[in-house]
């Protein structure tokens, strides 16, 4: 079936030898800039979304925010069903958190911008988010558990916040960063 502009953006969920976009790493300034709102959802933006998805699947990621590929825009791609070839990914344009749950859970997180570092982070167990989809249509989603965590992690990227900023165990943080060759001073702790 031919794809139309009303279809979700589907790319093959596979690893490419040469992903279309480079992922910026901890210490790079682009990760610390607040992202700008997107005013127009057009084919050019959909091309970027497609490239972000291809890059995310190539790097074994379940979420990627535009600032991570050096683009200062409020855009996220997420796919926690990466093993299901037919499950459409989630694309969020100008996402806004409407509410979060009061319950907090600790779980391990990682980030394509901080490869090899996995540490515990506290997050609300549920989030409600409003956004535009890849066709510019307003959407609202209530997410829980892993999906809520991924959304909150990716939303942080749009505000220049990285998960290591939220790590409470500073001993583990220092150890992990050192092991992977990242500089401690690149962290901007907010906990
Ligand atoms: Ni990340």
CSV table of N, CA and C in Angstrom, one decimal, residues 30 33-40 45 48 66-67 71-76 92-95 157-160:
chain,number,residue,atom,x,y,z
A,30,UNK,N,25.5,21.5,22.6
A,30,UNK,CA,24.2,21.4,22.0
A,30,UNK,C,23.2,20.7,22.9
A,33,UNK,N,21.2,23.2,25.5
A,33,UNK,CA,20.4,24.4,25.0
A,33,UNK,C,18.9,24.0,25.1
A,34,UNK,N,18.0,24.9,25.6
A,34,UNK,CA,16.6,24.6,25.5
A,34,UNK,C,16.1,24.6,24.1
A,35,UNK,N,15.3,23.6,23.7
A,35,UNK,CA,14.9,23.5,22.3
A,35,UNK,C,13.7,24.4,22.0
A,36,UNK,N,13.7,24.8,20.7
A,36,UNK,CA,12.6,25.8,20.3
A,36,UNK,C,11.4,25.1,19.8
A,37,UNK,N,10.3,25.7,19.9
A,37,UNK,CA,9.0,25.2,19.4
A,37,UNK,C,9.0,25.1,17.9
A,38,UNK,N,8.3,24.1,17.4
A,38,UNK,CA,8.2,23.9,15.9
A,38,UNK,C,7.0,24.5,15.4
A,39,UNK,N,7.1,25.4,14.4
A,39,UNK,CA,5.9,26.1,14.0
A,39,UNK,C,5.2,25.4,12.8
A,40,UNK,N,5.9,24.6,12.1
A,40,UNK,CA,5.4,24.0,10.9
A,40,UNK,C,5.7,22.5,10.8
A,45,UNK,N,10.2,18.3,7.9
A,45,UNK,CA,10.3,17.8,9.3
A,45,UNK,C,10.1,16.3,9.3
A,48,UNK,N,13.3,14.6,8.7
A,48,UNK,CA,14.1,14.6,9.9
A,48,UNK,C,13.7,13.5,10.8
A,66,UNK,N,15.6,15.6,19.4
A,66,UNK,CA,16.3,16.3,18.4
A,66,UNK,C,17.6,17.0,18.8
A,67,UNK,N,17.7,17.6,20.1
A,67,UNK,CA,18.9,18.2,20.5
A,67,UNK,C,20.1,17.2,20.5
A,71,UNK,N,20.0,19.2,16.7
A,71,UNK,CA,18.9,20.1,16.2
A,71,UNK,C,18.1,20.6,17.3
A,72,UNK,N,18.0,22.0,17.4
A,72,UNK,CA,17.5,22.6,18.5
A,72,UNK,C,16.0,22.8,18.4
A,73,UNK,N,15.3,21.7,18.3
A,73,UNK,CA,13.8,21.7,18.1
A,73,UNK,C,13.1,20.8,19.1
A,74,UNK,N,11.9,21.2,19.4
A,74,UNK,CA,11.1,20.4,20.4
A,74,UNK,C,10.5,19.2,19.6
A,75,UNK,N,11.3,18.2,19.5
A,75,UNK,CA,10.9,17.0,18.7
A,75,UNK,C,11.5,15.7,19.4
A,76,UNK,N,10.6,14.7,19.6
A,76,UNK,CA,11.1,13.4,20.2
A,76,UNK,C,10.6,12.3,19.3
A,92,UNK,N,6.6,12.9,18.9
A,92,UNK,CA,6.0,14.0,19.7
A,92,UNK,C,6.7,15.3,19.3
A,93,UNK,N,5.8,16.2,18.8
A,93,UNK,CA,6.2,17.6,18.4
A,93,UNK,C,5.7,18.6,19.4
A,94,UNK,N,6.5,19.5,19.9
A,94,UNK,CA,6.2,20.4,20.9
A,94,UNK,C,5.4,19.8,22.1
A,95,UNK,N,6.0,18.7,22.7
A,95,UNK,CA,5.3,18.1,23.8
A,95,UNK,C,5.3,18.9,25.1
A,157,UNK,N,15.6,16.3,27.7
A,157,UNK,CA,16.5,16.7,26.7
A,157,UNK,C,16.1,18.0,26.1
A,158,UNK,N,14.8,18.3,26.0
A,158,UNK,CA,14.3,19.5,25.3
A,158,UNK,C,14.6,20.7,26.2
A,159,UNK,N,14.8,20.5,27.5
A,159,UNK,CA,15.2,21.5,28.4
A,159,UNK,C,16.7,21.6,28.8
A,160,UNK,N,17.4,20.8,28.0
A,160,UNK,CA,18.9,20.8,28.2
A,160,UNK,C,19.3,20.0,29.5
